[in-house]
Amino acid sequence: MIKNICCIGAGYVGGPTMAVIAQKCPHIKVTVVDLNEKRIAAWNDKDVNNIPIYEPGLSDVVAEARGRNLFFSTEVDKAIDEADMIFISVNTPTKTYGVGKGMAADLKYIELCARQIARVAKNDKIVVEKSTLPVRTAQAIKDILDHTGNGVNFQILSNPEFLAEGTAIEDLFAPDRVLIGGDTTTEGQKAIQALVDIYANWVPKDKILTTNVWSSELSKLTANAFLAQRVSSINAMSELCEKTGADVNEVARAIGMDSRIGPKFLKASVGFGGSCFQKDILNLVYIAKTYGLNEVADYWEQVIIMNDHQKRRFAKNIISTLYNTVSGKKIAFLGWAFKKDTNDTRESAAIYVADDLLSEQANIAVFDPKVEEKQVYFDLDYLETRKSEANKSGLVVVDNPYEACKNAHAIAVLTEWDEFATYDWQKIYDGMLKPAFVFDGRNLLNKAALEKIGFVYQAIGS
Ligand code: NAD
Ligand code: UGA
């Protein structure tokens, strides 16, 4: 029976997943380690409201388990040494150099973990891939462990994470399924069972699925590809709706009632963001290409092409609607996060829309209830479109939505935060230049109510 778990990587996945395992399994000691000292210090902050990741319900889980059987530490070697089971939950970003640049997953952090585990481990361990990885990565991890280790036995499991940000705790408490892939050998099956036993503390047995390692690794990429494809599909239809008088919300409802299609994940938007959809599809495209499967690669790449187009055309539409110039005009951004209920901004559509508008010399004022000013500038600077000073002079981050909208020519809704719908829109209208435009990239606001006040309101796909 597993008594001691170590998780390498205290990020959006490692933090919440381990907090929930610790809360649900008080008999298991769970230590989450990371090289990032600031992040670990924040996880250990006396005030649980200061933990580094905002997720509804997460601070309560951490408050209950931390110090009891949940620990956050920078002592990676010690935690590896003590653990029976080690989760690898480090980042696997798109490569920014060399072969596969801009497409393949960068596995250097994974390899570093494998080498560190091999060096430190003095007894048999189960190593669990929690990060999203290209199919057959387990083979590489096994090679490293077996060739550089101290002669101890390792079992590699694949246990991809399907949580979505903003609902991480809900998703972890009641997952649609838990997927565990492992070797078909007796030892492999024993390792699978050890992990099944952990989840079985709160997940019904029929929702715990076991497969071979390769199916498990590939299922994760497949799931994200299918989800992203649905968003790109409805977004493609949104553009056609705008040309034809159809309403994408009505179309989504009509097709979603077909039980074969289903109603979820059909919300047209300014484009999907987040750290994973794009990265994982690019990775899938790269894998397909390396096997010479060019049609497969092209098929999935189109999901990304459509998404880029959706972000671009949102910005273009703002410019053309504002009489073909936004130069010197103030545009208020409501939302910067890639979706509501998270402070994560990775690949958020807002970044790309802002970048396009800044290139047209717009003045942008951003309000997001959870995103910090320094993150907004970091995101823009990361694109390297212009100098950091130019980003700072073209864009301000404010902590009040009414201030963001004051004297603006237009408002762009980039994130679907619930609170945006509850604002005093008459007050906002009164403070704006006229005509007062709203570009709702999330179809969040009430069109009729806004038009009654006097706004010129444009949504996606209608
Ligand atoms: P993240 O960047 O938030 O966290 C990763 C952490 O790993 C960082 O804090 C980093 O400092 C640490 N790290 C990297 N190398 C290390 C090393 N050698 N030793 C110790 N610490 C190290 O990333 P994330 O969002 O948690 O994603 C992690 C993985 O999970 C990725 O593969 C991602 O695709 C996958 N995933 C993410 C989500 C999500 O919602 N974010 C959901 C499912 C799967
Ligand atoms: C997604 C998956 O939903 C998770 O199952 C997966 O574990 C995770 O990726 C991952 O591997 O990282 P996440 O990116 O956190 O989760 O959030 P989603 O709810 O999937 O939203 C992704 C993006 O698509 C957001 O920008 C969201 O606004 C957008 N979206 C989603 C739409 O535009 N329309 C929709 O109908 C749904």
Coordinates of C-alpha atoms and ligand atoms in Angstrom, one line a residue:
M1 CA 0.0 0.0 0.0
I2 CA 1.2 3.5 -0.9
K3 CA 2.1 5.6 2.2
N4 CA 4.2 8.3 0.8
I5 CA 3.6 10.3 -2.4
C6 CA 5.9 12.9 -3.9
C7 CA 4.7 15.2 -6.7
I8 CA 7.3 17.1 -8.7
G9 CA 5.8 20.3 -10.0
A10 CA 3.6 22.6 -7.8
G11 CA 1.7 24.2 -10.6
Y12 CA -2.0 24.3 -11.8
V13 CA -2.1 20.5 -11.9
G14 CA 0.3 19.4 -9.2
G15 CA -1.0 21.8 -6.6
P16 CA -4.8 21.1 -6.8
T17 CA -4.5 17.3 -7.6
M18 CA -2.2 16.6 -4.7
A19 CA -4.2 18.8 -2.4
V20 CA -7.3 16.7 -3.2
I21 CA -5.4 13.4 -2.9
A22 CA -4.2 14.5 0.5
Q23 CA -7.6 15.6 1.7
K24 CA -9.3 12.4 0.6
C25 CA -6.5 10.1 1.8
P26 CA -5.4 11.3 5.3
H27 CA -3.4 8.1 5.6
I28 CA -1.0 9.1 2.8
K29 CA 1.7 11.7 3.2
V30 CA 1.8 13.9 0.1
T31 CA 4.7 16.2 -0.5
V32 CA 4.6 18.6 -3.5
V33 CA 8.0 19.8 -4.6
D34 CA 9.1 22.5 -7.0
L35 CA 12.3 24.3 -7.9
N36 CA 10.5 27.6 -7.8
E37 CA 11.1 28.9 -4.3
K38 CA 8.6 31.7 -4.6
R39 CA 5.8 29.4 -5.6
I40 CA 6.5 27.0 -2.7
A41 CA 6.6 29.9 -0.3
A42 CA 3.2 31.0 -1.6
W43 CA 1.8 27.5 -1.1
N44 CA 3.1 27.6 2.4
D45 CA 1.8 31.1 3.1
K46 CA 0.1 31.3 6.5
D47 CA -2.9 32.9 4.9
V48 CA -4.4 30.2 2.6
N49 CA -5.9 33.0 0.5
N50 CA -2.4 33.8 -0.7
I51 CA -1.7 30.4 -2.3
P52 CA -0.3 30.9 -5.9
I53 CA -3.3 29.5 -7.8
Y54 CA -6.8 30.8 -7.7
E55 CA -9.4 28.1 -8.0
P56 CA -12.8 28.1 -6.3
G57 CA -12.7 25.8 -3.3
L58 CA -9.0 25.1 -3.4
S59 CA -8.0 27.2 -0.4
D60 CA -10.4 25.2 1.8
V61 CA -8.9 21.9 0.7
V62 CA -5.4 23.2 1.3
A63 CA -6.4 24.6 4.7
E64 CA -7.7 21.2 5.7
A65 CA -4.8 19.1 4.6
R66 CA -1.7 21.3 4.8
G67 CA 0.5 20.5 7.7
R68 CA -1.5 17.3 8.4
N69 CA -0.5 15.1 5.4
L70 CA 0.1 17.7 2.7
F71 CA 3.4 19.5 2.5
F72 CA 5.0 21.9 0.0
S73 CA 8.8 21.9 -0.2
T74 CA 11.8 22.8 -2.4
E75 CA 13.7 19.7 -1.1
V76 CA 13.2 17.6 -4.2
D77 CA 15.8 14.9 -3.5
K78 CA 14.4 14.3 0.0
A79 CA 10.9 14.0 -1.2
I80 CA 11.9 11.6 -4.0
D81 CA 13.9 9.5 -1.6
E82 CA 11.0 9.1 0.9
A83 CA 8.3 8.4 -1.7
D84 CA 6.8 5.1 -2.8
M85 CA 5.1 6.8 -5.7
I86 CA 6.3 9.9 -7.6
F87 CA 4.0 12.0 -9.8
I88 CA 5.7 14.0 -12.5
S89 CA 3.6 17.1 -13.0
V90 CA 6.0 19.6 -14.5
N91 CA 5.3 21.8 -17.5
T92 CA 5.6 20.4 -21.0
P93 CA 5.5 23.6 -23.2
T94 CA 5.8 23.8 -26.9
K95 CA 9.5 23.8 -28.0
T96 CA 10.9 27.2 -28.8
Y97 CA 14.1 26.0 -30.4
G98 CA 15.7 23.4 -32.6
V99 CA 13.9 20.5 -34.3
G100 CA 10.2 20.7 -33.8
K101 CA 10.3 24.3 -32.8
G102 CA 6.8 25.8 -32.4
M103 CA 5.2 22.3 -32.5
A104 CA 6.8 19.5 -30.5
A105 CA 6.5 19.3 -26.7
D106 CA 9.6 20.3 -24.9
L107 CA 10.4 17.4 -22.7
K108 CA 13.6 18.7 -21.1
Y109 CA 11.8 19.2 -17.7
I110 CA 10.5 15.6 -17.8
E111 CA 13.9 14.2 -18.6
L112 CA 15.5 16.2 -15.8
C113 CA 12.9 14.7 -13.4
A114 CA 13.6 11.2 -14.7
R115 CA 17.3 11.7 -14.2
Q116 CA 16.9 13.1 -10.8
I117 CA 14.6 10.2 -9.7
A118 CA 17.1 7.7 -11.1
R119 CA 20.0 9.3 -9.2
V120 CA 18.2 9.6 -5.9
A121 CA 16.0 6.5 -5.7
K122 CA 17.4 3.7 -3.4
N123 CA 14.3 1.5 -3.4
D124 CA 11.6 0.5 -5.9
K125 CA 9.3 3.2 -7.0
I126 CA 6.2 3.8 -9.1
V127 CA 6.6 6.8 -11.4
V128 CA 3.4 8.4 -12.6
E129 CA 3.2 10.6 -15.6
K130 CA 0.7 13.3 -14.6
S131 CA 1.9 15.9 -17.2
T132 CA 0.5 15.7 -20.7
L133 CA 3.0 13.9 -22.8
P134 CA 3.5 12.7 -26.4
V135 CA 2.6 9.1 -26.9
R136 CA 5.6 6.8 -26.1
T137 CA 7.2 9.2 -23.6
A138 CA 7.0 6.4 -20.9
Q139 CA 9.5 4.5 -23.0
A140 CA 12.0 7.4 -22.8
I141 CA 11.5 7.8 -19.0
K142 CA 11.9 4.0 -18.5
D143 CA 15.2 4.0 -20.6
I144 CA 16.6 6.8 -18.4
L145 CA 15.5 5.3 -15.2
D146 CA 16.8 1.8 -16.1
H147 CA 20.1 3.0 -17.4
T148 CA 21.1 5.7 -14.9
G149 CA 19.4 4.3 -11.8
N150 CA 20.9 2.5 -8.8
G151 CA 19.6 -0.9 -9.9
V152 CA 16.2 -0.5 -8.2
N153 CA 12.9 -1.3 -10.1
F154 CA 10.7 1.3 -11.6
Q155 CA 7.2 1.0 -12.9
I156 CA 5.9 3.8 -15.1
L157 CA 2.2 4.7 -15.2
S158 CA 0.4 7.2 -17.3
N159 CA -2.3 9.0 -15.3
P160 CA -3.2 12.1 -17.4
E161 CA -5.2 14.9 -15.7
F162 CA -8.5 16.0 -17.2
L163 CA -9.3 18.9 -14.8
A164 CA -10.3 22.2 -16.3
E165 CA -9.1 25.4 -14.7
G166 CA -11.8 27.3 -12.9
T167 CA -13.5 24.1 -11.9
A168 CA -10.4 22.1 -10.9
I169 CA -11.7 21.1 -7.4
E170 CA -15.2 20.1 -8.7
D171 CA -13.5 18.1 -11.5
L172 CA -11.1 16.4 -9.0
F173 CA -13.9 15.6 -6.5
A174 CA -16.1 14.1 -9.1
P175 CA -14.2 13.3 -12.3
D176 CA -15.9 11.9 -15.4
R177 CA -13.2 9.3 -15.3
V178 CA -9.8 8.6 -14.0
L179 CA -7.4 7.1 -16.6
I180 CA -4.5 4.9 -15.6
G181 CA -2.2 3.3 -18.2
G182 CA 0.4 0.7 -17.2
D183 CA 2.4 -2.3 -18.3
T184 CA 0.6 -5.5 -19.1
T185 CA 3.2 -7.4 -17.0
T186 CA 2.3 -8.6 -13.5
E187 CA 4.4 -5.9 -11.9
G188 CA 2.7 -3.3 -14.2
Q189 CA -0.7 -4.5 -13.1
K190 CA 0.3 -4.3 -9.5
A191 CA 1.4 -0.7 -9.9
I192 CA -1.8 0.1 -11.7
Q193 CA -3.7 -1.4 -8.7
A194 CA -1.8 0.7 -6.2
L195 CA -2.9 3.9 -8.0
V196 CA -6.4 2.6 -8.5
D197 CA -6.6 2.1 -4.7
I198 CA -5.7 5.7 -4.1
Y199 CA -8.4 7.1 -6.3
A200 CA -10.9 4.5 -5.0
N201 CA -10.9 6.5 -1.7
W202 CA -13.4 8.8 -3.4
V203 CA -13.9 7.9 -7.0
P204 CA -16.5 5.2 -7.9
K205 CA -14.7 2.1 -9.2
D206 CA -16.6 2.1 -12.5
K207 CA -15.1 5.5 -13.3
I208 CA -11.5 4.3 -12.9
L209 CA -10.4 3.2 -16.3
T210 CA -7.2 1.1 -16.9
T211 CA -5.5 0.7 -20.2
N212 CA -2.1 0.1 -21.7
V213 CA 0.4 3.0 -21.3
W214 CA 0.2 4.2 -25.0
S215 CA -3.6 4.3 -25.1
S216 CA -3.5 6.4 -21.9
E217 CA -0.9 8.8 -23.2
L218 CA -2.7 9.2 -26.5
S219 CA -6.1 9.5 -25.0
K220 CA -5.1 12.7 -23.2
L221 CA -4.0 14.4 -26.4
T222 CA -7.1 13.1 -28.2
A223 CA -9.5 14.4 -25.5
N224 CA -8.0 17.9 -25.8
A225 CA -8.0 17.8 -29.5
F226 CA -11.7 16.9 -29.6
L227 CA -12.6 19.5 -27.1
A228 CA -10.7 22.3 -28.9
Q229 CA -12.2 21.1 -32.2
R230 CA -15.7 21.6 -30.9
V231 CA -14.8 25.2 -30.1
S232 CA -13.2 25.8 -33.5
S233 CA -16.2 24.2 -35.2
I234 CA -18.8 26.4 -33.5
N235 CA -16.5 29.4 -34.0
A236 CA -16.3 28.6 -37.7
M237 CA -20.1 28.6 -37.7
S238 CA -20.2 31.9 -35.8
E239 CA -18.7 33.7 -38.8
L240 CA -21.1 32.1 -41.2
C241 CA -24.0 33.1 -38.8
E242 CA -22.8 36.7 -38.9
K243 CA -23.1 36.7 -42.7
T244 CA -26.4 35.0 -43.0
G245 CA -28.6 36.2 -40.2
A246 CA -28.5 32.9 -38.3
D247 CA -27.7 33.2 -34.6
V248 CA -24.9 30.9 -33.3
N249 CA -26.5 30.5 -29.9
E250 CA -29.7 29.2 -31.5
V251 CA -27.7 26.9 -33.8
A252 CA -25.7 25.6 -30.9
R253 CA -28.9 24.9 -29.0
A254 CA -30.5 23.2 -31.9
I255 CA -27.5 20.9 -32.6
G256 CA -26.8 20.3 -28.9
M257 CA -30.1 18.7 -28.3
D258 CA -29.1 15.9 -30.6
S259 CA -27.8 13.4 -28.0
R260 CA -25.1 12.3 -30.4
I261 CA -23.7 15.8 -30.4
G262 CA -24.5 17.0 -26.9
P263 CA -24.9 20.5 -25.5
K264 CA -21.5 21.1 -23.9
F265 CA -18.5 23.0 -25.3
L266 CA -20.5 24.7 -28.0
K267 CA -20.1 28.3 -26.8
A268 CA -18.8 30.5 -29.6
S269 CA -16.2 32.9 -28.3
V270 CA -13.3 35.2 -29.2
G271 CA -11.2 32.0 -29.4
F272 CA -10.0 29.4 -27.0
G273 CA -7.0 30.0 -24.8
G274 CA -5.3 28.3 -22.0
S275 CA -2.0 26.6 -21.6
C276 CA -3.0 23.3 -23.2
F277 CA -5.3 23.1 -26.2
Q278 CA -2.9 24.8 -28.6
K279 CA 0.2 23.1 -27.2
D280 CA -1.4 19.7 -27.2
I281 CA -2.8 19.9 -30.7
L282 CA 0.5 21.2 -32.1
N283 CA 2.1 18.3 -30.3
L284 CA -0.4 15.9 -31.9
V285 CA 0.3 17.5 -35.3
Y286 CA 4.0 17.0 -34.8
I287 CA 3.7 13.4 -33.8
A288 CA 1.5 12.7 -36.9
K289 CA 4.1 14.3 -39.1
T290 CA 6.9 12.4 -37.7
Y291 CA 5.0 9.2 -38.6
G292 CA 4.5 10.7 -42.1
L293 CA 0.7 11.0 -41.5
N294 CA 0.4 14.3 -43.3
E295 CA -3.4 14.2 -43.7
V296 CA -3.9 13.5 -40.1
A297 CA -1.6 16.4 -39.2
D298 CA -3.3 18.8 -41.5
Y299 CA -6.7 17.8 -40.2
W300 CA -5.9 18.7 -36.6
E301 CA -3.8 21.8 -37.5
Q302 CA -6.9 23.3 -39.0
V303 CA -8.3 23.6 -35.4
I304 CA -5.5 26.0 -34.5
I305 CA -5.7 27.9 -37.8
M306 CA -9.4 28.5 -37.2
N307 CA -8.7 29.6 -33.6
D308 CA -6.1 32.1 -34.7
H309 CA -8.5 33.5 -37.3
Q310 CA -11.2 33.9 -34.7
K311 CA -8.9 36.0 -32.4
R312 CA -7.7 38.1 -35.4
R313 CA -11.1 38.8 -36.8
F314 CA -12.4 40.0 -33.4
A315 CA -9.7 42.6 -33.4
K316 CA -10.2 43.5 -37.0
N317 CA -13.9 43.9 -36.5
I318 CA -13.3 46.4 -33.6
I319 CA -11.1 48.4 -35.9
S320 CA -13.4 48.5 -38.9
T321 CA -16.5 49.2 -36.7
L322 CA -14.7 52.1 -35.1
Y323 CA -14.6 53.8 -38.5
N324 CA -11.3 52.1 -39.5
T325 CA -9.2 53.7 -36.9
V326 CA -8.5 53.1 -33.3
S327 CA -5.5 55.3 -33.1
G328 CA -5.5 57.3 -29.9
K329 CA -8.9 55.8 -28.9
K330 CA -9.5 54.3 -25.5
I331 CA -10.7 50.7 -25.6
A332 CA -11.7 49.0 -22.3
F333 CA -11.0 45.4 -21.9
L334 CA -13.2 43.5 -19.5
G335 CA -11.2 40.4 -18.7
W336 CA -7.7 39.2 -19.4
A337 CA -7.8 35.6 -18.0
F338 CA -8.4 32.8 -20.7
K339 CA -11.7 31.9 -19.0
K340 CA -13.6 32.9 -15.9
D341 CA -12.8 31.8 -12.4
T342 CA -9.0 31.5 -12.9
N343 CA -6.1 33.9 -12.7
D344 CA -4.3 32.0 -15.5
T345 CA -3.7 34.0 -18.6
R346 CA -1.6 31.6 -20.7
E347 CA -2.6 31.9 -24.4
S348 CA -5.6 34.0 -23.5
A349 CA -7.3 35.5 -26.5
A350 CA -7.1 38.9 -24.8
I351 CA -3.3 39.0 -25.3
Y352 CA -3.6 38.6 -29.0
V353 CA -6.5 41.0 -29.4
A354 CA -4.6 43.6 -27.3
D355 CA -1.5 43.1 -29.4
D356 CA -3.4 43.7 -32.7
L357 CA -5.1 46.8 -31.3
L358 CA -1.8 48.2 -29.8
S359 CA -0.3 47.8 -33.3
E360 CA -3.1 50.1 -34.5
Q361 CA -2.1 52.6 -31.7
A362 CA -5.2 52.1 -29.6
N363 CA -5.0 53.0 -25.8
I364 CA -6.2 50.0 -23.8
A365 CA -7.4 49.9 -20.2
V366 CA -7.7 46.4 -18.8
F367 CA -9.8 45.3 -15.9
D368 CA -9.8 41.7 -14.7
P369 CA -11.0 40.7 -11.2
K370 CA -8.1 38.2 -10.6
V371 CA -5.2 39.0 -12.9
E372 CA -2.4 41.2 -11.6
E373 CA -0.9 44.1 -13.6
K374 CA 2.5 42.6 -13.9
Q375 CA 1.1 39.4 -15.5
V376 CA -0.6 41.5 -18.2
Y377 CA 2.6 43.2 -19.1
F378 CA 4.5 40.0 -18.9
D379 CA 2.1 38.4 -21.4
L380 CA 2.4 41.3 -23.9
D381 CA 6.2 41.6 -23.6
Y382 CA 6.5 37.8 -24.2
L383 CA 5.2 38.3 -27.7
E384 CA 8.1 40.7 -28.5
T385 CA 5.9 42.6 -30.9
R386 CA 7.2 46.0 -29.6
K387 CA 9.4 47.3 -26.8
S388 CA 8.2 46.9 -23.2
E389 CA 8.0 50.7 -22.8
A390 CA 5.6 50.8 -25.7
N391 CA 3.3 48.2 -24.1
K392 CA 3.4 50.2 -20.9
S393 CA 2.5 53.4 -22.6
G394 CA -0.3 51.9 -24.8
L395 CA -2.0 49.8 -22.1
V396 CA -3.0 50.4 -18.5
V397 CA -4.3 48.0 -15.9
V398 CA -6.9 49.3 -13.5
D399 CA -8.6 47.8 -10.6
N400 CA -12.1 49.2 -11.2
P401 CA -14.3 48.3 -14.2
Y402 CA -16.0 51.7 -14.2
E403 CA -12.6 53.5 -14.4
A404 CA -11.6 51.1 -17.2
C405 CA -14.7 52.1 -19.2
K406 CA -14.6 55.9 -18.4
N407 CA -14.2 57.9 -21.6
A408 CA -13.7 54.8 -23.7
H409 CA -14.9 54.6 -27.3
A410 CA -15.5 50.9 -26.9
I411 CA -15.6 48.0 -24.5
A412 CA -14.4 44.5 -25.4
V413 CA -15.5 41.6 -23.3
L414 CA -12.6 39.0 -23.4
T415 CA -13.4 36.8 -20.4
E416 CA -16.9 35.6 -19.3
W417 CA -16.6 36.6 -15.6
D418 CA -20.1 36.5 -14.1
E419 CA -19.7 39.8 -12.4
F420 CA -19.5 41.7 -15.7
A421 CA -23.2 41.0 -16.4
T422 CA -24.1 42.5 -13.0
Y423 CA -22.5 46.0 -13.6
D424 CA -24.5 49.2 -13.7
W425 CA -24.4 49.5 -17.5
Q426 CA -26.3 52.8 -17.5
K427 CA -23.5 54.3 -15.4
I428 CA -20.9 52.8 -17.8
Y429 CA -22.8 54.2 -20.8
D430 CA -23.0 57.6 -19.3
G431 CA -19.2 57.8 -18.8
M432 CA -18.3 56.7 -22.3
L433 CA -17.8 58.6 -25.6
K434 CA -20.7 58.2 -28.1
P435 CA -21.5 56.1 -30.0
A436 CA -20.6 53.7 -27.2
F437 CA -19.7 50.3 -28.6
V438 CA -19.6 46.9 -26.9
F439 CA -17.9 44.0 -28.5
D440 CA -18.9 41.0 -26.6
G441 CA -16.3 38.2 -27.2
R442 CA -18.2 35.9 -24.9
N443 CA -21.8 36.5 -25.7
L444 CA -22.2 37.3 -22.0
L445 CA -24.2 40.5 -21.8
N446 CA -27.9 41.1 -22.4
K447 CA -28.2 42.6 -25.9
A448 CA -31.7 43.9 -25.6
A449 CA -30.9 45.7 -22.3
L450 CA -27.7 47.2 -23.6
E451 CA -29.3 48.4 -26.8
K452 CA -32.1 50.0 -24.8
I453 CA -29.6 52.0 -22.9
G454 CA -28.1 53.2 -26.2
F455 CA -25.0 51.0 -26.7
V456 CA -24.1 49.7 -30.1
Y457 CA -23.7 46.0 -29.2
Q458 CA -22.0 43.3 -31.2
A459 CA -21.7 39.7 -30.2
I460 CA -20.0 36.7 -31.7
G461 CA -22.1 34.9 -34.3
S462 CA -25.2 36.9 -34.5
Ligands
NAD1 P1 2.8 24.8 -14.4 O1 3.8 25.5 -15.2 O2 1.7 25.6 -13.7 O3 3.6 24.0 -13.3 C1 4.7 23.2 -13.5 C2 5.7 23.4 -12.3 O4 6.7 22.4 -12.5 C3 6.3 24.8 -12.3 O5 6.0 25.4 -11.0 C4 7.8 24.5 -12.4 O6 8.7 25.3 -11.6 C5 7.9 23.0 -12.0 N1 9.1 22.3 -12.4 C6 9.6 22.2 -13.7 N2 10.6 21.4 -13.8 C7 10.9 21.0 -12.5 C8 11.9 20.2 -11.9 N3 12.8 19.6 -12.7 N4 11.8 20.0 -10.6 C9 10.9 20.5 -9.8 N5 9.9 21.3 -10.3 C10 9.9 21.6 -11.7 O7 2.1 23.7 -15.3 P2 0.7 23.0 -15.2 O8 -0.3 23.9 -15.7 O9 0.5 22.5 -13.8 O10 0.9 21.8 -16.2 C11 1.7 20.7 -15.9 C12 1.4 19.6 -16.8 O11 0.0 19.2 -16.7 C13 1.5 20.0 -18.3 O12 2.0 18.8 -19.0 C14 0.1 20.2 -18.8 O13 0.0 20.0 -20.1 C15 -0.7 19.3 -18.0 N6 -2.1 19.6 -17.7 C16 -2.4 20.9 -17.3 C17 -3.7 21.3 -17.1 C18 -4.1 22.7 -16.7 O14 -5.3 22.9 -16.5 N7 -3.2 23.6 -16.5 C19 -4.7 20.3 -17.1 C20 -4.3 19.0 -17.4 C21 -3.0 18.7 -17.7
UGA2 C1 -9.0 22.0 -20.9 C2 -9.8 20.7 -20.8 O1 -11.2 21.1 -20.7 C3 -9.4 19.9 -19.7 O2 -10.2 18.7 -19.7 C4 -7.9 19.6 -19.8 O3 -7.5 18.8 -18.6 C5 -7.1 20.9 -19.8 O4 -7.6 21.6 -21.0 C6 -5.7 20.7 -20.0 O5 -5.3 19.6 -20.5 O6 -5.0 21.6 -19.7 P1 -8.9 24.3 -19.6 O7 -8.0 24.8 -20.8 O8 -8.5 24.6 -18.3 O9 -9.2 22.8 -19.7 O10 -10.4 25.0 -19.8 P2 -11.6 24.8 -20.8 O11 -12.8 24.9 -20.0 O12 -11.4 23.6 -21.6 O13 -11.5 26.0 -21.8 C7 -10.4 26.2 -22.7 C8 -10.7 27.4 -23.6 O14 -11.8 27.2 -24.5 C9 -11.1 28.7 -22.8 O15 -10.5 29.8 -23.3 C10 -12.6 28.7 -22.9 O16 -13.1 30.0 -22.8 C11 -12.8 28.2 -24.3 N1 -14.1 27.6 -24.6 C12 -14.5 26.5 -23.9 C13 -14.9 28.2 -25.5 O17 -14.6 29.3 -26.1 N2 -16.2 27.7 -25.8 C14 -16.6 26.6 -25.1 O18 -17.7 26.1 -25.4 C15 -15.7 26.0 -24.2

